[in-house]
Coordinates of C-alpha atoms in Angstrom, one line a residue:
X16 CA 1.1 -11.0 49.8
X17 CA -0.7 -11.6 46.5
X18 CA 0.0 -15.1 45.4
X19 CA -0.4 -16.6 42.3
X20 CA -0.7 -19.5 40.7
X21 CA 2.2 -20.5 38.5
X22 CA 0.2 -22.0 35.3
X23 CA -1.1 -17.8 35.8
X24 CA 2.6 -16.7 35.5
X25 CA 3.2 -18.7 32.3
X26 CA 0.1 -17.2 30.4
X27 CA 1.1 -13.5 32.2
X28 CA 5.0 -13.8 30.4
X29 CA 3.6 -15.0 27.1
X30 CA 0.6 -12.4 27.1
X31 CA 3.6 -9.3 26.9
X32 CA 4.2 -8.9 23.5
X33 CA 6.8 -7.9 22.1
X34 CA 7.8 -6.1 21.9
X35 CA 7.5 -5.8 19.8
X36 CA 7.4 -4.2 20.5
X37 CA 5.6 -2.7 20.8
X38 CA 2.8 -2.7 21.8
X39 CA -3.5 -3.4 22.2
X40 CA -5.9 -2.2 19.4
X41 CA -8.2 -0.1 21.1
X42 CA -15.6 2.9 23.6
X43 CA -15.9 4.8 26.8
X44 CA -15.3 8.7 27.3
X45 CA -13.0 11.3 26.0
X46 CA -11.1 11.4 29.5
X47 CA -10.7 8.8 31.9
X48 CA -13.3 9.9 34.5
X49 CA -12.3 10.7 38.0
X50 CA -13.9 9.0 41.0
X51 CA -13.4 11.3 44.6
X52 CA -9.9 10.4 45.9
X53 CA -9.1 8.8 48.6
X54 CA -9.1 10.8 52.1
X55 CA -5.9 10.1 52.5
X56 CA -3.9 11.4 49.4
X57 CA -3.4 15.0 49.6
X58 CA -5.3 17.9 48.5
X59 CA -3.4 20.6 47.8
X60 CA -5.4 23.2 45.8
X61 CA -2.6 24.3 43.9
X62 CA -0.7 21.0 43.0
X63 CA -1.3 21.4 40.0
X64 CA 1.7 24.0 39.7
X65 CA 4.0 23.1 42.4
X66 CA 6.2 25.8 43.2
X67 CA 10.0 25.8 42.9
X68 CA 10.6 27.0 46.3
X69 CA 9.5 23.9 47.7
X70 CA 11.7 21.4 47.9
X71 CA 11.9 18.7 45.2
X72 CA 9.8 15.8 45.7
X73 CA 11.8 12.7 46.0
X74 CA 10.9 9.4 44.7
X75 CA 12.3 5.8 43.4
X76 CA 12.1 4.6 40.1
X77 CA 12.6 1.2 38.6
X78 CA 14.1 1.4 34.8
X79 CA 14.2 -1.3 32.6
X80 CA 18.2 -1.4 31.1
X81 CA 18.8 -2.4 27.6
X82 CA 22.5 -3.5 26.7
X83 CA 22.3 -1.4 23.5
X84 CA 21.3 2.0 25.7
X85 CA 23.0 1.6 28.7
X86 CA 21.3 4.0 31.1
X87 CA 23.6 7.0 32.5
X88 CA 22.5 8.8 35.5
X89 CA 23.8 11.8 33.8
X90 CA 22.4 11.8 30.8
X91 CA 20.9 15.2 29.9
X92 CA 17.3 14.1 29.9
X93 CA 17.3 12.6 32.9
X94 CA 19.3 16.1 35.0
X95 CA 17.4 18.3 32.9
X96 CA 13.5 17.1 33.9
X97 CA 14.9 16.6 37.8
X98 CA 15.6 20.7 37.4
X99 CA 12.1 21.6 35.7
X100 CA 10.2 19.6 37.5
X101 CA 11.8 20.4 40.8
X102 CA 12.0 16.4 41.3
X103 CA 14.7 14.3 43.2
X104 CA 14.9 10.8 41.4
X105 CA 16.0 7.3 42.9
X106 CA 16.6 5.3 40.1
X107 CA 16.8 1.4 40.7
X108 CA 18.3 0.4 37.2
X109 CA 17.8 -3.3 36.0
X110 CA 18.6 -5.3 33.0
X111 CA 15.9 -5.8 30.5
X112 CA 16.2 -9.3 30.8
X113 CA 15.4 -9.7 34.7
X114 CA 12.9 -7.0 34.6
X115 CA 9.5 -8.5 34.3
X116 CA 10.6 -10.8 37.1
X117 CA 12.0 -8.1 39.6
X118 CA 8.8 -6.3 38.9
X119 CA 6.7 -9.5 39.8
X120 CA 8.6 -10.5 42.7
X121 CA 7.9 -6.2 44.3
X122 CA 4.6 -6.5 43.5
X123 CA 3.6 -9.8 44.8
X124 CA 5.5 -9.4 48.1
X125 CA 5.2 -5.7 48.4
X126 CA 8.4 -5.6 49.3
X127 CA 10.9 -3.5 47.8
X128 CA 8.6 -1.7 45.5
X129 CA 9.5 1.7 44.4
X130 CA 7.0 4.8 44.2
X131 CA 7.2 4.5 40.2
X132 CA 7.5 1.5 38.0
X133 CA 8.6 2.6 34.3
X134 CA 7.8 0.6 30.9
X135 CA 5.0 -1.6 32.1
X136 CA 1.5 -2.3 31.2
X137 CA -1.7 -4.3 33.0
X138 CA -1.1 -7.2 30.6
X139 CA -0.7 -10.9 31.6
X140 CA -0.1 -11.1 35.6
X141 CA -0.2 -7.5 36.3
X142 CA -3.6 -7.1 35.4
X143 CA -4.2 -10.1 38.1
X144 CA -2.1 -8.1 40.6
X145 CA -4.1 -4.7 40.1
X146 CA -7.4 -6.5 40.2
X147 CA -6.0 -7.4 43.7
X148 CA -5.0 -4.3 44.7
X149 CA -1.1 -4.7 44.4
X150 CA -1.5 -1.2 41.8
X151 CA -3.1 2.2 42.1
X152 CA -6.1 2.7 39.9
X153 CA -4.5 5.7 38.4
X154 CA -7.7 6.8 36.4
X155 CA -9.6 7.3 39.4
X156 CA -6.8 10.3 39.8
X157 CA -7.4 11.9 35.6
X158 CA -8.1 14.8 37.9
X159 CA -4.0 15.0 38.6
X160 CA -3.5 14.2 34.9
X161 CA -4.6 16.7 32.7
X162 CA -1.7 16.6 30.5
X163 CA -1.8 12.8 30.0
X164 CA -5.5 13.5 29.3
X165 CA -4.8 16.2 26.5
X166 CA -2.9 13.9 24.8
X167 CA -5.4 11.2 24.6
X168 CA -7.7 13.7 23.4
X169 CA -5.7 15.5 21.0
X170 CA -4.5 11.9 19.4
X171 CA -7.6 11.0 19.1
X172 CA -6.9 7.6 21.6
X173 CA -10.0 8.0 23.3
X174 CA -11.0 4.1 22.2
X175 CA -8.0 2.7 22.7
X176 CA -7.5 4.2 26.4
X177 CA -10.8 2.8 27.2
X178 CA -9.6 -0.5 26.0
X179 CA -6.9 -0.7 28.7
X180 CA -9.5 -0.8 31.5
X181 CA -9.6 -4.1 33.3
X182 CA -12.5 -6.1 34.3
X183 CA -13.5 -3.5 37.3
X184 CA -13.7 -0.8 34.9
X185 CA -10.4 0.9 35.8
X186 CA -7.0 1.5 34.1
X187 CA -4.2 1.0 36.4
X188 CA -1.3 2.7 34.3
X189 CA -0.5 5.3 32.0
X190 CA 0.4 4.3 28.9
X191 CA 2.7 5.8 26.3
X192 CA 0.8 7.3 23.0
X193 CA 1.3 7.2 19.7
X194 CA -0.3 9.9 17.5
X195 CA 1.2 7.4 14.0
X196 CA 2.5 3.9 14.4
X197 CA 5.7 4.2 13.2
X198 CA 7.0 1.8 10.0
X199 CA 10.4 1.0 11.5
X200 CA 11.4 -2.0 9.6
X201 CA 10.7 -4.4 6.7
X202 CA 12.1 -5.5 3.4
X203 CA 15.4 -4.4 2.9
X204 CA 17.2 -4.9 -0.1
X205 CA 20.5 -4.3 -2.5
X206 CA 18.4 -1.2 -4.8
X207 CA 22.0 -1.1 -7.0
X208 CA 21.2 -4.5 -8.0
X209 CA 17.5 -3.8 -8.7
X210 CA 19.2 -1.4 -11.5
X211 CA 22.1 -3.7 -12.4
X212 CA 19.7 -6.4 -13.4
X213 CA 16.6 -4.3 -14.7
X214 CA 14.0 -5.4 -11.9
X215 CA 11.3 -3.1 -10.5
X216 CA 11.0 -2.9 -7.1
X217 CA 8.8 -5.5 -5.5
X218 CA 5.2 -4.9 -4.4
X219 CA 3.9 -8.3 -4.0
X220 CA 6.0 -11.6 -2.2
X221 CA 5.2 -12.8 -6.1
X222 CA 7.6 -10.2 -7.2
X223 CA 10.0 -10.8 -4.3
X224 CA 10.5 -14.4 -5.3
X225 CA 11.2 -13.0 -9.0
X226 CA 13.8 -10.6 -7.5
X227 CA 15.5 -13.5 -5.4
X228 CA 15.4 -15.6 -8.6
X229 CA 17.2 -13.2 -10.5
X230 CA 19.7 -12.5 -7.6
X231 CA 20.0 -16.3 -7.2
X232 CA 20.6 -17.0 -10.7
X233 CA 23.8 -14.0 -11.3
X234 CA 25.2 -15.5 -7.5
X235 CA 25.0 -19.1 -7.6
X236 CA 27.1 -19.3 -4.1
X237 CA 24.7 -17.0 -2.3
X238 CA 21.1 -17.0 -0.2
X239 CA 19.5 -13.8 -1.6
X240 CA 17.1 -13.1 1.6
X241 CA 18.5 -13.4 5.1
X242 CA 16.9 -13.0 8.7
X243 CA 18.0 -10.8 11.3
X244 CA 17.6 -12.2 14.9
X245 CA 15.8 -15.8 13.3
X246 CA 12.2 -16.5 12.0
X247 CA 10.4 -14.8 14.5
X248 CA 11.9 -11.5 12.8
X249 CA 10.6 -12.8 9.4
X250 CA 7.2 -14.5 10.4
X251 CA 6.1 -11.2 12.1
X252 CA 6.7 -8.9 9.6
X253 CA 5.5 -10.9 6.5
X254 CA 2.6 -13.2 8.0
X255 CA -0.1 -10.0 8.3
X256 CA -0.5 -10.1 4.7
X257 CA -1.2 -13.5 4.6
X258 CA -4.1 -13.0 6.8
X259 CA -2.1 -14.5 10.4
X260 CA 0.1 -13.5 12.8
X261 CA 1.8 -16.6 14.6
X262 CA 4.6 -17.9 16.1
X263 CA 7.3 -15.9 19.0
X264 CA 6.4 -12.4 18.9
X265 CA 2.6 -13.3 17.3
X266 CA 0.7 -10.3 17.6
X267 CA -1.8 -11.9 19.6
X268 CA 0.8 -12.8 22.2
X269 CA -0.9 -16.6 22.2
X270 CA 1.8 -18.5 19.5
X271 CA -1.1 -20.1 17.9
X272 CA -4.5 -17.6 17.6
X273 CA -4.7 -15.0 14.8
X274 CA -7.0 -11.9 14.8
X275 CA -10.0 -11.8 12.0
X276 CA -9.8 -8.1 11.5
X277 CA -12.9 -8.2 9.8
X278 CA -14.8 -10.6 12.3
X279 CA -13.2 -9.0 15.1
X280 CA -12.8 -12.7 16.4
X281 CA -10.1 -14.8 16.9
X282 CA -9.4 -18.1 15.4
X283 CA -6.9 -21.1 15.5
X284 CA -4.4 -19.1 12.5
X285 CA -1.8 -21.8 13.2
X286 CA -3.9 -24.7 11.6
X287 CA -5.8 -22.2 9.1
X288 CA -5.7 -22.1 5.3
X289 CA -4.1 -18.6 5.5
X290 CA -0.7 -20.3 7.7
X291 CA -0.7 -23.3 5.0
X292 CA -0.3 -20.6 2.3
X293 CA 2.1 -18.7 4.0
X294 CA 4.3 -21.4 4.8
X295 CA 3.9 -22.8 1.0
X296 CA 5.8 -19.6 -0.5
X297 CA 9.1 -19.9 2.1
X298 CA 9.6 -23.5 2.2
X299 CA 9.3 -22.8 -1.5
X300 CA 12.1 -20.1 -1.3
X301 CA 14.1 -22.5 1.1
X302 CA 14.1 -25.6 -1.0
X303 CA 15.3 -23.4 -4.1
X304 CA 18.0 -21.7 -2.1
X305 CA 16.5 -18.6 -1.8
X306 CA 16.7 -18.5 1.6
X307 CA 19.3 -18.4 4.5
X308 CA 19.2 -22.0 6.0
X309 CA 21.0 -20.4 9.3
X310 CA 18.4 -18.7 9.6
X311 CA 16.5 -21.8 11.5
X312 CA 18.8 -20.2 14.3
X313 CA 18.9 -16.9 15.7
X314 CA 21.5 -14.7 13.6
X315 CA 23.5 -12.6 15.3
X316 CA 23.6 -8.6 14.0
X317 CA 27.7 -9.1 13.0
X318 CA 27.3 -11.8 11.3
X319 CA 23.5 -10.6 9.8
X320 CA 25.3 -7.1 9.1
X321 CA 28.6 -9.2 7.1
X322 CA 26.4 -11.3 5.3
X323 CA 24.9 -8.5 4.1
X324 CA 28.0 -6.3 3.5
X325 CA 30.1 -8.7 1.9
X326 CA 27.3 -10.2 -1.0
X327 CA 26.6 -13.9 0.9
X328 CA 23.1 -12.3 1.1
X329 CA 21.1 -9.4 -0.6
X330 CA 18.0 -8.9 1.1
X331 CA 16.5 -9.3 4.2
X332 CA 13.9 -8.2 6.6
X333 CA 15.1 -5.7 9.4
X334 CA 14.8 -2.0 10.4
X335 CA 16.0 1.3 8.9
X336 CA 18.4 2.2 11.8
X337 CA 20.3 -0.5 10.5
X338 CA 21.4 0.5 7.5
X339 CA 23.9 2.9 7.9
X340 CA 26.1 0.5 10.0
X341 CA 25.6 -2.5 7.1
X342 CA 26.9 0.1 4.5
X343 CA 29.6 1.4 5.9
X344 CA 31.5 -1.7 5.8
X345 CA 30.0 -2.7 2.2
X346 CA 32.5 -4.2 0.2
X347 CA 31.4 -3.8 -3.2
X348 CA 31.1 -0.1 -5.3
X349 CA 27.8 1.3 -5.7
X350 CA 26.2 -0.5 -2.8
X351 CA 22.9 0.8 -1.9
X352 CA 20.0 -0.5 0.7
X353 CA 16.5 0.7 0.4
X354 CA 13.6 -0.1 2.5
X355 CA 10.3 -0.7 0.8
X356 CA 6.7 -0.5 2.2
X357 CA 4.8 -3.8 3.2
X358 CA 4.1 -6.9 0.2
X359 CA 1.2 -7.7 -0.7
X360 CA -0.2 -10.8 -0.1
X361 CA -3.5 -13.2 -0.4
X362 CA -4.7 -10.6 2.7
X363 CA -3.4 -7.2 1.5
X364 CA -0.7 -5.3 2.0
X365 CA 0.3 -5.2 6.0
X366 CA 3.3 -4.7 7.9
X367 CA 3.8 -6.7 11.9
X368 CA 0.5 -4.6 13.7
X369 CA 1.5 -2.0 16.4
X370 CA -0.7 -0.1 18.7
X371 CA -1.4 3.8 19.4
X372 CA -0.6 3.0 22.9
X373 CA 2.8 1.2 24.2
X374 CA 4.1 0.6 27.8
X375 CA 4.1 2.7 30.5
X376 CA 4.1 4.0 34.4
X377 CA 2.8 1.9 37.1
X378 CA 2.4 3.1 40.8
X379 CA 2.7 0.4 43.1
X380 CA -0.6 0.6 45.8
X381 CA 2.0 1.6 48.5
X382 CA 2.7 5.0 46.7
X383 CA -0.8 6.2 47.3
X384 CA 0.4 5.8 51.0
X385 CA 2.5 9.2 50.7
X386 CA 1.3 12.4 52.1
X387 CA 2.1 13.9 49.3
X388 CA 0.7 11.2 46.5
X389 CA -1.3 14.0 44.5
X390 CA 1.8 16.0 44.3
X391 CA 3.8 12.9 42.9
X392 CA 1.2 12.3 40.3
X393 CA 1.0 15.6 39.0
X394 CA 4.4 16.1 38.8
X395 CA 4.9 12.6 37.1
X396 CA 2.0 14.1 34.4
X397 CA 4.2 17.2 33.9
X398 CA 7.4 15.5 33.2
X399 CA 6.1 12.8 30.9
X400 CA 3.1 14.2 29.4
X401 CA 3.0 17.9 29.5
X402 CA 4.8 19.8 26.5
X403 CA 7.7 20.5 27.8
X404 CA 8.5 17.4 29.6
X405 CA 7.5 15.4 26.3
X406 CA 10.3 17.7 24.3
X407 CA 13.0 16.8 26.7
X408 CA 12.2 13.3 26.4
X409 CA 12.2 13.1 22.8
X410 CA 14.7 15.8 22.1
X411 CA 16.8 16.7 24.5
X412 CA 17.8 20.7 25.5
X413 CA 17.3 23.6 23.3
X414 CA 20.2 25.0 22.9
X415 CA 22.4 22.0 23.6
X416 CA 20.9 18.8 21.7
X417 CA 18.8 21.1 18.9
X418 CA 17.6 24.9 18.1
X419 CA 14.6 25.6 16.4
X420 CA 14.8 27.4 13.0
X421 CA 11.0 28.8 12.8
X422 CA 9.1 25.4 13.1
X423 CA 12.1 23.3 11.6
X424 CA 14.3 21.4 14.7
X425 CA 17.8 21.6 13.8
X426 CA 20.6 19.3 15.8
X427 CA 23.4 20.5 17.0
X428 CA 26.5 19.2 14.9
X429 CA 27.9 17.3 16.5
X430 CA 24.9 14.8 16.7
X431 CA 24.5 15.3 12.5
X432 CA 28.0 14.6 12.1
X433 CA 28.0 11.2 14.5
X434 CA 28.8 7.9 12.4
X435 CA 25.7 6.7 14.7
X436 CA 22.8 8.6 13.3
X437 CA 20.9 11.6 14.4
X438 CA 18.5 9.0 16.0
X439 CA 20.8 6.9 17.8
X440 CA 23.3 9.5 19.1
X441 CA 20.8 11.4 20.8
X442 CA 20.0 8.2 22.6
X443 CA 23.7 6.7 23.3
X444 CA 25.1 10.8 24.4
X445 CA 22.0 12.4 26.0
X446 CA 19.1 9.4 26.6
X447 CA 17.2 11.2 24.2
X448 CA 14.3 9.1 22.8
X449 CA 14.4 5.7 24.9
X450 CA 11.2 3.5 24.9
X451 CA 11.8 3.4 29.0
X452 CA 11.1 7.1 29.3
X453 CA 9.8 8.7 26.2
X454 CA 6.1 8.5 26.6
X455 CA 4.7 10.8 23.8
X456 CA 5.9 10.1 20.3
X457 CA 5.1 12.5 17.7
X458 CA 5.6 10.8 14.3
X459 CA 6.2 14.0 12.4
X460 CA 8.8 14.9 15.1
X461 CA 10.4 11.4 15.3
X462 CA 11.2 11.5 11.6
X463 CA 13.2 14.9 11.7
X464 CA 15.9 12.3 13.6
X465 CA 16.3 10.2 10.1
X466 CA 17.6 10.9 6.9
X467 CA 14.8 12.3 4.1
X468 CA 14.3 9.2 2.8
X469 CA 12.9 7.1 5.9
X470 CA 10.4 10.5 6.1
X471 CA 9.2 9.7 2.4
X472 CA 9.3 5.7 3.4
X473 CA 6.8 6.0 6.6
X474 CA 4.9 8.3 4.6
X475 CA 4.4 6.3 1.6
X476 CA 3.2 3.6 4.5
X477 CA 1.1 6.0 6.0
X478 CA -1.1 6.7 3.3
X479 CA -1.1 2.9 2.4
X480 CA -4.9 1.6 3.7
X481 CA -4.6 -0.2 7.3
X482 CA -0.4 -1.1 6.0
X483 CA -0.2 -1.1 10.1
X484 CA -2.9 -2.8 11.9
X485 CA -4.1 -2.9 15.3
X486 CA -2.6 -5.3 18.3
X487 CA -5.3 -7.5 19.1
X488 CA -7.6 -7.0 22.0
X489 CA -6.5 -8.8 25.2
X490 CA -9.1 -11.2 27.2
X491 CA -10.0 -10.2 30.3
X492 CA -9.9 -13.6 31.8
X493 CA -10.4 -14.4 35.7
X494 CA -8.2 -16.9 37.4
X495 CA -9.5 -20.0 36.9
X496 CA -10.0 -19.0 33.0
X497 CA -6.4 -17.8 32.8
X498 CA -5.0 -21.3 34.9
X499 CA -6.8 -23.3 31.9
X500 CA -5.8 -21.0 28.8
X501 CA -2.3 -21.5 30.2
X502 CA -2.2 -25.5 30.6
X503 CA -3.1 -25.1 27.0
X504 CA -1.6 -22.8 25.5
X505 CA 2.5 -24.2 26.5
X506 CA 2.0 -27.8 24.6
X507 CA 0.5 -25.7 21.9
X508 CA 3.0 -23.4 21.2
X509 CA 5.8 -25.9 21.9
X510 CA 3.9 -28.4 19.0
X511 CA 4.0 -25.3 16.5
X512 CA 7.4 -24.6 16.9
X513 CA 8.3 -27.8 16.2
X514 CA 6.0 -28.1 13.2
X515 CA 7.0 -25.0 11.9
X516 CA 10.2 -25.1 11.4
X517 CA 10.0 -29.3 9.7
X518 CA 7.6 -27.3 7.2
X519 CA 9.8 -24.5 6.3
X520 CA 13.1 -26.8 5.8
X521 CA 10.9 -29.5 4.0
X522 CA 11.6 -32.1 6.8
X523 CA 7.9 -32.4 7.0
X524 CA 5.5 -32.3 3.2
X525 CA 2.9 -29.3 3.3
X526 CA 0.9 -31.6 1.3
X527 CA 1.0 -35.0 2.8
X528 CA 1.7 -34.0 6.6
X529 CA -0.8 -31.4 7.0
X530 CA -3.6 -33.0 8.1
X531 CA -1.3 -35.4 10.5
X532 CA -0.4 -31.6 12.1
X533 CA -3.4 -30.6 12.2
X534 CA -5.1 -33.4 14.0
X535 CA -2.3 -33.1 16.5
X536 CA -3.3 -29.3 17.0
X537 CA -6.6 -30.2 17.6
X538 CA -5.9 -32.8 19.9
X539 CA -3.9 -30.4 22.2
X540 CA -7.4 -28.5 21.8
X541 CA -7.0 -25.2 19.7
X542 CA -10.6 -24.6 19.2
X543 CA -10.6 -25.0 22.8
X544 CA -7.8 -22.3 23.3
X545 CA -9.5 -19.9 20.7
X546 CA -13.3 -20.7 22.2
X547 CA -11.4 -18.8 25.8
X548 CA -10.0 -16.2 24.2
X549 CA -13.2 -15.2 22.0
X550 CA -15.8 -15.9 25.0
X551 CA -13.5 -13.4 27.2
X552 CA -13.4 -10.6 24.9
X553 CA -14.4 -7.2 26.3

């Protein structure tokens, strides 16, 4: 059994990012090298291409379950890469929200665990379980993974795979890649009224709060910007170009430590200059009624989308997909939403920072057990990783979701024609791009499932200098490191919660409480907590 202490489980939860989605920034070699397997997993010489007159290889599957894409056994994806890939799958679905903990209680007992754990990484506890042997070292196997190995290579993620090995020098799961982050959300606001009142778009949070003014001043009764889903929603999306990224959902994954891009360092972000700023220009924007006061609380999307349909609210920070649902039940004639590419701030212009490199496939150390291990592995390379495997994922059938018109994908109509979207029908009808099982996401590709204008959006971002930045790196702390950073990092992250929200509804003065905050920071010992995380670093 591989026990753990609980401080260890704390630090483990708050380590997965979110989820952000998301998403580590990322020097070894091109491919993960292969060590000499095992004796006991199989050798077949010609595994590599398993032949369909075999019978398919079974195997059990743990999928994470999201409310908003309820899984469906049969989904087209999921019958159509069983048939190719001559595969028999067990799937073991559970809701999102008990996942990381079903996945903890099978890996610390041993019990239960299936021969393939989906939408995982080696961050927070699981990197403590694999370093005690609860996980297959799966790049000791890059033999069996040439596909997986292609794409690294022709993504140019060489780095960033290498950054995913733990402290023994291994990786212990195969991660899904990236060749583009993708700009998926940000400022979204009423581009009819931009026209109706003479304003230029905004590039800078200067010009936002002219924009909000104006909107302000022609609807008394309203709060121009709202919040989808509460702060966090706002603080990681707008903080980046401000120099920080704090708070739930902090890219750092630590509430309270920032990455200096520049320094490659981290440091205490929560007490810095850079957060005093930041926090400056929105309690400014709350105490002149710019801003939603509900958004203190988490917002539902109705009552997010009605607010913004019905003219209580005329910008906000969400994503793209969103849209189409807020329009359709606009109220008012001419009503348009645009979304605009990252403000600028004192820092730049930077959007929340995502990685090339995103969850991924575990294999639980009981799966090397299997006579037929190398067969598994290979086959599991094919259907993720390989060409055609990756298509299915991310696209469904030829002939039945899309056709190809020369190198143009085309959708069949009745996915163009869904009230839903391109993008969100092919997930809903056919399981078609779902973060649990699409593992190679081609941003070129991925953009073919949106209207023209989101294209011309990501690639205004794109071309924008470092608009998307890294994830921070990830410690690789021991035990008794990790049991300390977690007693410290709880009454930490509790103490700027509280804090933040007095200074964004005035409760507390920027100006004359400061320093009282900042003492108490630095009593629960941030320096401390940022000293861990920078003497840890790979």
């Amino acid at each position: 059994m591989f026990k753990k202490k609980s401080a260890l489980l704390i630090l483990a939860f708050s380590l997965v990012a979110s989820s952000l989605a998301a998403c580590s920034s990322k020097k070894e070699n091109a491919q993960p090298s292969a060590s000499s397997p095992p004796a006991s997993a199989s050798q077949s010489p010609d595994a590599s291409t398993p032949a369909q007159s075999e019978d398919p290889i079974k195997f059990s599957v743990f999928y994470s379950d999201n409310a908003t894409l309820p899984f469906k056994e049969d989904w087209l994806t999921v019958q159509e890469v069983q048939k190719r890939f001559n595969a028999n799958i067990k799937f073991e679905v559970i809701p999102i929200a008990d996942y990381q903990t079903k996945v903890s209680l099978a890996l610390n007992t041993g019990n239960n665990a299936p021969d393939v754990i989906l939408y995982q990484s080696t961050k927070g506890e699981n990197a403590s379980l694999a370093l005690n042997g609860a996980l297959v070292p799966i790049s000791d196997y890059s033999d069996w993974t040439p596909n997986f190995n292609d794409r690294v290579k022709s993504f140019g993620l060489e780095d960033q795979i290498a950054s995913l090995n733990l402290k023994d020098g291994k990786r212990y799961y195969l991660p899904s890649l990236y060749d583009k982050p993708f700009y998926d959300g940000g400022l979204i606001l009423r581009e009819d009224l931009l026209e109706k009142y003479s304003l230029q778009a905004p590039k800078t949070f200067d010009d936002l709060y002219t924009v909000l003014k104006k909107f302000k001043e022609e609807n008394p009764d309203s709060y121009p910007l709202t919040i989808l889903a509460g702060p966090r929603v706002l603080y990681r999306m707008t903080m980046p170009s401000f120099g920080v990224s704090v708070g739930k959902n902090g890219a750092s994954g630590t509430n309270t430590l920032s990455w200096d891009y520049a320094n490659q360092t981290y440091f205490p972000g929560a007490i810095s200059d850079q957060y005093k700023e930041y926090m400056k220009f929105f309690s400014k924007l709350y105490a002149e009624g710019l801003l939603d006061p509900e958004m203190a609380e988490p917002i539902d999307g109705d009552k997010w989308s009605q607010k913004m349909a019905t003219g209580k609210s005329f910008a906000t920070y969400a994503y793209y997909d969103q849209i189409g649902g807020v329009a359709s039940a606009a109220t008012e004639a001419g009503f348009k939403l645009q979304m605009f590419p990252p403000l600028a701030g004192p820092a730049g212009a930077h959007h929340q920072p995502k990685s090339s490199t995103g969850s991924g496939i575990l294999f639980p150390k009981k799966t090397a057990d299997r006579p037929d291990f190398e067969r598994l592995v290979r086959t599991i390379d094919e259907m993720f990783f390989s060409e055609e495997g990756a298509k299915i994922w991310g696209l469904g059938a030829e002939g039945t979701t899309y056709t190809m018109d020369g190198d143009k994908i085309k959708y069949a109509d009745d996915i163009v024609n869904s009230p839903n979207g391109i993008y969100k029908e092919m997930q809903l009808k056919y399981g078609a791009g779902s973060d649990v099982t699409q593992l190679v996401w081609i941003n070129a590709q991925e953009m073919t499932k949106y209207d023209e204008n989101y294209g011309q959006i990501n690639a205004v971002v794109a071309a924008m200098p470092d608009a998307i930045q890294a994830i921070p790196p990830t410690p690789l702390f021991d035990d008794m490191v990790a049991e300390e950073a977690a007693s410290l990092q709880t009454p930490l992250a509790d103490t700027f919660e509280i804090w933040a929200d007095a200074f964004l509804t005035g409760k507390k003065s920027l100006d004359k409480d400061w320093d009282q905050y900042v003492k108490e920071m630095k009593g629960l010992q941030i320096e401390r907590f940022a000293q861990l995380y920078n003497d840890n670093l790979k």
